[in-house]
CSV table of C-alpha atoms in Angstrom, one decimal:
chain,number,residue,atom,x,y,z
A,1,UNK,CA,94.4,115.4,134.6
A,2,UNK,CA,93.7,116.5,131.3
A,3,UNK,CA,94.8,114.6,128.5
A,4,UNK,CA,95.9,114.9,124.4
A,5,UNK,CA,94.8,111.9,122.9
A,6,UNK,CA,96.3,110.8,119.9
A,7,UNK,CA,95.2,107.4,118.2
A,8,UNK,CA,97.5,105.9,115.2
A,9,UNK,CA,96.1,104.1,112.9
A,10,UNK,CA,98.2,100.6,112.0
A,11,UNK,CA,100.8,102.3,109.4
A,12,UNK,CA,102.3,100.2,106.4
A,13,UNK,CA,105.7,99.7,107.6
A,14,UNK,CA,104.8,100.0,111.9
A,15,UNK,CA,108.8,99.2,112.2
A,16,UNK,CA,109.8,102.5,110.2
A,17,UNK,CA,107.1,104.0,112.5
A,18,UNK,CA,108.1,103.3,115.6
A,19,UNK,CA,111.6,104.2,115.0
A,20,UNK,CA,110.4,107.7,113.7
A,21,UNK,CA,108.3,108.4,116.9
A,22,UNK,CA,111.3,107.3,119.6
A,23,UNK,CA,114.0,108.9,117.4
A,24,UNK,CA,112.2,112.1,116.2
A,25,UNK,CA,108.8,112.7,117.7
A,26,UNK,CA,109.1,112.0,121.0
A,27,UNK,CA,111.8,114.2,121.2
A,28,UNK,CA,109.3,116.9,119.7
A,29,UNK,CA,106.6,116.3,122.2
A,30,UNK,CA,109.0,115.8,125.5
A,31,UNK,CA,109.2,119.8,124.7
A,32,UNK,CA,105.8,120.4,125.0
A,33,UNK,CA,105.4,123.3,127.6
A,34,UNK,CA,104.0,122.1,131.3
A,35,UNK,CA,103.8,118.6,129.6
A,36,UNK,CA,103.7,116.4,132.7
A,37,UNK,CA,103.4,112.9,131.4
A,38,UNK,CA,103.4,110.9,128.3
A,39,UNK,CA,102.1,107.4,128.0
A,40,UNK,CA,102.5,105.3,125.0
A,41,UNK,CA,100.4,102.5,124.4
A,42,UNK,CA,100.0,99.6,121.8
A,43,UNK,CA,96.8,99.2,121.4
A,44,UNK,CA,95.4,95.3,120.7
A,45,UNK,CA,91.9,94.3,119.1
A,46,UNK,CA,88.8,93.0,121.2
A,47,UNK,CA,87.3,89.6,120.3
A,48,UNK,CA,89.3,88.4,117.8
A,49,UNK,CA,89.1,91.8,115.7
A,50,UNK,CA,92.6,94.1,115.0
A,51,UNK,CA,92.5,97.0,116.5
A,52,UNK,CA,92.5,100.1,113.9
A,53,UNK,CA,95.5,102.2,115.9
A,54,UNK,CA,98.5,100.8,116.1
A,55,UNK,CA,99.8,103.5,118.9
A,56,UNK,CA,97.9,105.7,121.9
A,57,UNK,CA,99.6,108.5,122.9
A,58,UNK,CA,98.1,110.0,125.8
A,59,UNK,CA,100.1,113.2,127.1
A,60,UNK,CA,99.1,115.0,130.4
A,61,UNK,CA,98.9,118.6,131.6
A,62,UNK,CA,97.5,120.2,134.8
A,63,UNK,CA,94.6,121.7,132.5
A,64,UNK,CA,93.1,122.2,129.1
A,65,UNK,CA,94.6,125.8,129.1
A,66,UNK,CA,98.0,124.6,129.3
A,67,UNK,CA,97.2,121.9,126.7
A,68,UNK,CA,96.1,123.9,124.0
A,69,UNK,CA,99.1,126.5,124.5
A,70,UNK,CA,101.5,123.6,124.2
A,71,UNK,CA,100.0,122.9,120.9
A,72,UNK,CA,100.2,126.5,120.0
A,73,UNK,CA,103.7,126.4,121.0
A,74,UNK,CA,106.9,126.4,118.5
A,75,UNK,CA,107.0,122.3,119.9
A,76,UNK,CA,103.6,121.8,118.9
A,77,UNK,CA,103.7,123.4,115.3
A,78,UNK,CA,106.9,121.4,114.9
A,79,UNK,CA,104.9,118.0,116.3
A,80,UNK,CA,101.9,119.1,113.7
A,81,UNK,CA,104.5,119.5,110.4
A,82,UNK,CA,106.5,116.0,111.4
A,83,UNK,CA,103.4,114.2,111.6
A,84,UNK,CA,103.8,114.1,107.4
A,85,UNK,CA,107.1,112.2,108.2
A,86,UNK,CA,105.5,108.6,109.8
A,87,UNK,CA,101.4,109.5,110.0
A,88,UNK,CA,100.4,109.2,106.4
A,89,UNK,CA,98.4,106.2,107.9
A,90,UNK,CA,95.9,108.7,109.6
A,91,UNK,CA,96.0,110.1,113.3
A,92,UNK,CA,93.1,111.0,115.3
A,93,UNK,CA,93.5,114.3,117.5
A,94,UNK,CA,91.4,114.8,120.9
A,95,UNK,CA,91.1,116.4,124.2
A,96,UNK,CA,89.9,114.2,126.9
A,97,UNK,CA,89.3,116.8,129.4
A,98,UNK,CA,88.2,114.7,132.5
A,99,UNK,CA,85.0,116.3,133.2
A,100,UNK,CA,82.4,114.0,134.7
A,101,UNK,CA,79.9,112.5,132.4
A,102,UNK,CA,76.1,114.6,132.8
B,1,UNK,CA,96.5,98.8,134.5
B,2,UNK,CA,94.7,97.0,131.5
B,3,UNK,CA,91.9,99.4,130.0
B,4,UNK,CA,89.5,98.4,127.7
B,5,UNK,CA,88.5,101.2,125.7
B,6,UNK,CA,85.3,102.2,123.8
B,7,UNK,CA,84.8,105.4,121.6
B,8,UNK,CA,81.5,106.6,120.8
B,9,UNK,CA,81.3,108.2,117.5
B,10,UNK,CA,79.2,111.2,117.5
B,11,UNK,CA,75.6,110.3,117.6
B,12,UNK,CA,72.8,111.8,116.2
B,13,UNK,CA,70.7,112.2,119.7
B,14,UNK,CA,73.2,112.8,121.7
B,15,UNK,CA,70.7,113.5,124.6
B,16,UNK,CA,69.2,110.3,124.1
B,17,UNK,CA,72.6,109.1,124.0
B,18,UNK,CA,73.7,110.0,127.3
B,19,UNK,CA,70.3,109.2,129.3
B,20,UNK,CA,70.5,105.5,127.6
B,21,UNK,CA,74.5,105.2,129.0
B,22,UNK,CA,73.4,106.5,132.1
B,23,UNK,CA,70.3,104.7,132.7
B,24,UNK,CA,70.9,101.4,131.0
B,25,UNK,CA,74.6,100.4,129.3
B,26,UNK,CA,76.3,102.1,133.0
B,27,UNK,CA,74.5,100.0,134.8
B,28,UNK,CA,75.7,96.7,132.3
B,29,UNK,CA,78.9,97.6,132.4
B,30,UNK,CA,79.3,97.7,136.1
B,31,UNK,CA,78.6,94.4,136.3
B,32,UNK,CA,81.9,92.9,134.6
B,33,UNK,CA,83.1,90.3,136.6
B,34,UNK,CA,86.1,92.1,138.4
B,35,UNK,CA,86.0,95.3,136.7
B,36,UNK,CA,88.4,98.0,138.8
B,37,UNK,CA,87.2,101.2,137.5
B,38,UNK,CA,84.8,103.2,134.7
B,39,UNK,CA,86.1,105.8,134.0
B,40,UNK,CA,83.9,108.2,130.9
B,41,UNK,CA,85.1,111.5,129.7
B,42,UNK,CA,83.3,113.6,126.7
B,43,UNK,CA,86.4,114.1,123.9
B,44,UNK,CA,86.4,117.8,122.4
B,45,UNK,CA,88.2,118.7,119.5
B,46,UNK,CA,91.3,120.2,119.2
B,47,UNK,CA,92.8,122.9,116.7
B,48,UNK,CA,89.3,124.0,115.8
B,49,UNK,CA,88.1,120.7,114.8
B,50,UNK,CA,85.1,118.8,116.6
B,51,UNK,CA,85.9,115.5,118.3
B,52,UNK,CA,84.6,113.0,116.1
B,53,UNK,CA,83.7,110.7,119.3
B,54,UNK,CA,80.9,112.3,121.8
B,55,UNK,CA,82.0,109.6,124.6
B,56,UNK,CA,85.3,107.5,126.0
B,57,UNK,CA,84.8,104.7,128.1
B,58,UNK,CA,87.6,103.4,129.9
B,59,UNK,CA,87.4,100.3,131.9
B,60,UNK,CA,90.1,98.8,134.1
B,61,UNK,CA,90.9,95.6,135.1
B,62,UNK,CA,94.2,93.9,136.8
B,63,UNK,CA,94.8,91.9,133.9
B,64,UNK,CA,94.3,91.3,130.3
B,65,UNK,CA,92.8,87.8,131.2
B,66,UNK,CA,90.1,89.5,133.6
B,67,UNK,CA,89.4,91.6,130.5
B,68,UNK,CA,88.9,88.9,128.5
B,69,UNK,CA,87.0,87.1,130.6
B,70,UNK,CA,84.7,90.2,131.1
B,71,UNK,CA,83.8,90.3,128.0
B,72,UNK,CA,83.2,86.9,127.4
B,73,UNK,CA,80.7,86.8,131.0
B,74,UNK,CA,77.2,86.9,130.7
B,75,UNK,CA,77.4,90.9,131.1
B,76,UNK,CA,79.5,91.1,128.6
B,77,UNK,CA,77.3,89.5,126.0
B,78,UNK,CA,74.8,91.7,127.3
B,79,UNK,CA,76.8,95.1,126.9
B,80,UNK,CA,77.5,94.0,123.2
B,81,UNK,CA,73.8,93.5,122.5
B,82,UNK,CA,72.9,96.8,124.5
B,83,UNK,CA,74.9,98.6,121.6
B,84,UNK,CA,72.0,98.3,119.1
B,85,UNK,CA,69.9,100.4,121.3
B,86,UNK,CA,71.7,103.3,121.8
B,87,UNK,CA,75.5,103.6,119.3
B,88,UNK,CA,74.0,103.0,115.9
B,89,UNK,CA,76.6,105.9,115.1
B,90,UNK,CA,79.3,103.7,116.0
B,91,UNK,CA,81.8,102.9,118.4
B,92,UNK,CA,85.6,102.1,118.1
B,93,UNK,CA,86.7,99.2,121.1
B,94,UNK,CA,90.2,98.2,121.7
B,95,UNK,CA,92.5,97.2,124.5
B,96,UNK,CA,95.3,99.1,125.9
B,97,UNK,CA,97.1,96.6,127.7
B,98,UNK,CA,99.6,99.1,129.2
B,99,UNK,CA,102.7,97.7,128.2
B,100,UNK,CA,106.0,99.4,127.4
B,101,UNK,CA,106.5,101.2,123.8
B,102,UNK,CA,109.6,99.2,122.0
């Protein structure tokens, strides 16, 4: 299933940040159009490093079509203007669009 | 179920890239003592901006501690030292441990 990817990096204040995406922009992407799932991950370092994202948000749809239209959609402009509220920190935008590897 | 997760920046080769995976670091990686599954997808970019990773590879396991012992096994040393030969560019690695968002 095709999958928006977007990787958070480790904010200043990650308490203010997590409050702001349950109470604000999770409620912005649950309106996503044909959204089917969301998954929210903490993401932890690998041998003794810190991992540079402090949250994984992986949301689903039953294609890349219906992917890109949620992010042209009124919920997805409004997702893109609140990211100024608690992603000063950085965010990292992709498509993972499980195609094989070649 | 635990993923580790490696992102391939954008390489300069990124045919050479692919056929080194393929041929060589796949066949590393498959080796992880109790490694459940490999999944690799090629990121594209969203809103009209590239991907700045060419490759995700996501590799499960039934714990964190069958992770971490991956990675410390002989094939894990090896797929650390098998990254000079092909991701000069780069690669992000982190563990999603798949636990709840608080």
């Amino acid at each position: 299933m095709p999958r928006l990817i977007a990787l958070y990096n480790v904010p200043d204040d990650p308490a203010a940040f997590d409050a702001h995406y349950r109470d604000v922009h999770a409620l912005i992407v649950e309106r996503y159009p044909n959204i089917r799932n969301i998954k929210l991950t903490k993401p932890i370092g690998v041998a003794g490093r810190e991992s540079p994202y402090h949250l994984m948000a992986e949301m689903s749809f039953d294609s890349v079509a219906d992917l890109e239209a949620a992010l042209m959609s009124e919920a997805g402009a409004a997702s893109a203007r609140d990211l100024r509220n608690f992603a000063s920190a950085g965010v990292t935008l992709f498509i993972a669009p499980d195609e094989a590897h070649g």
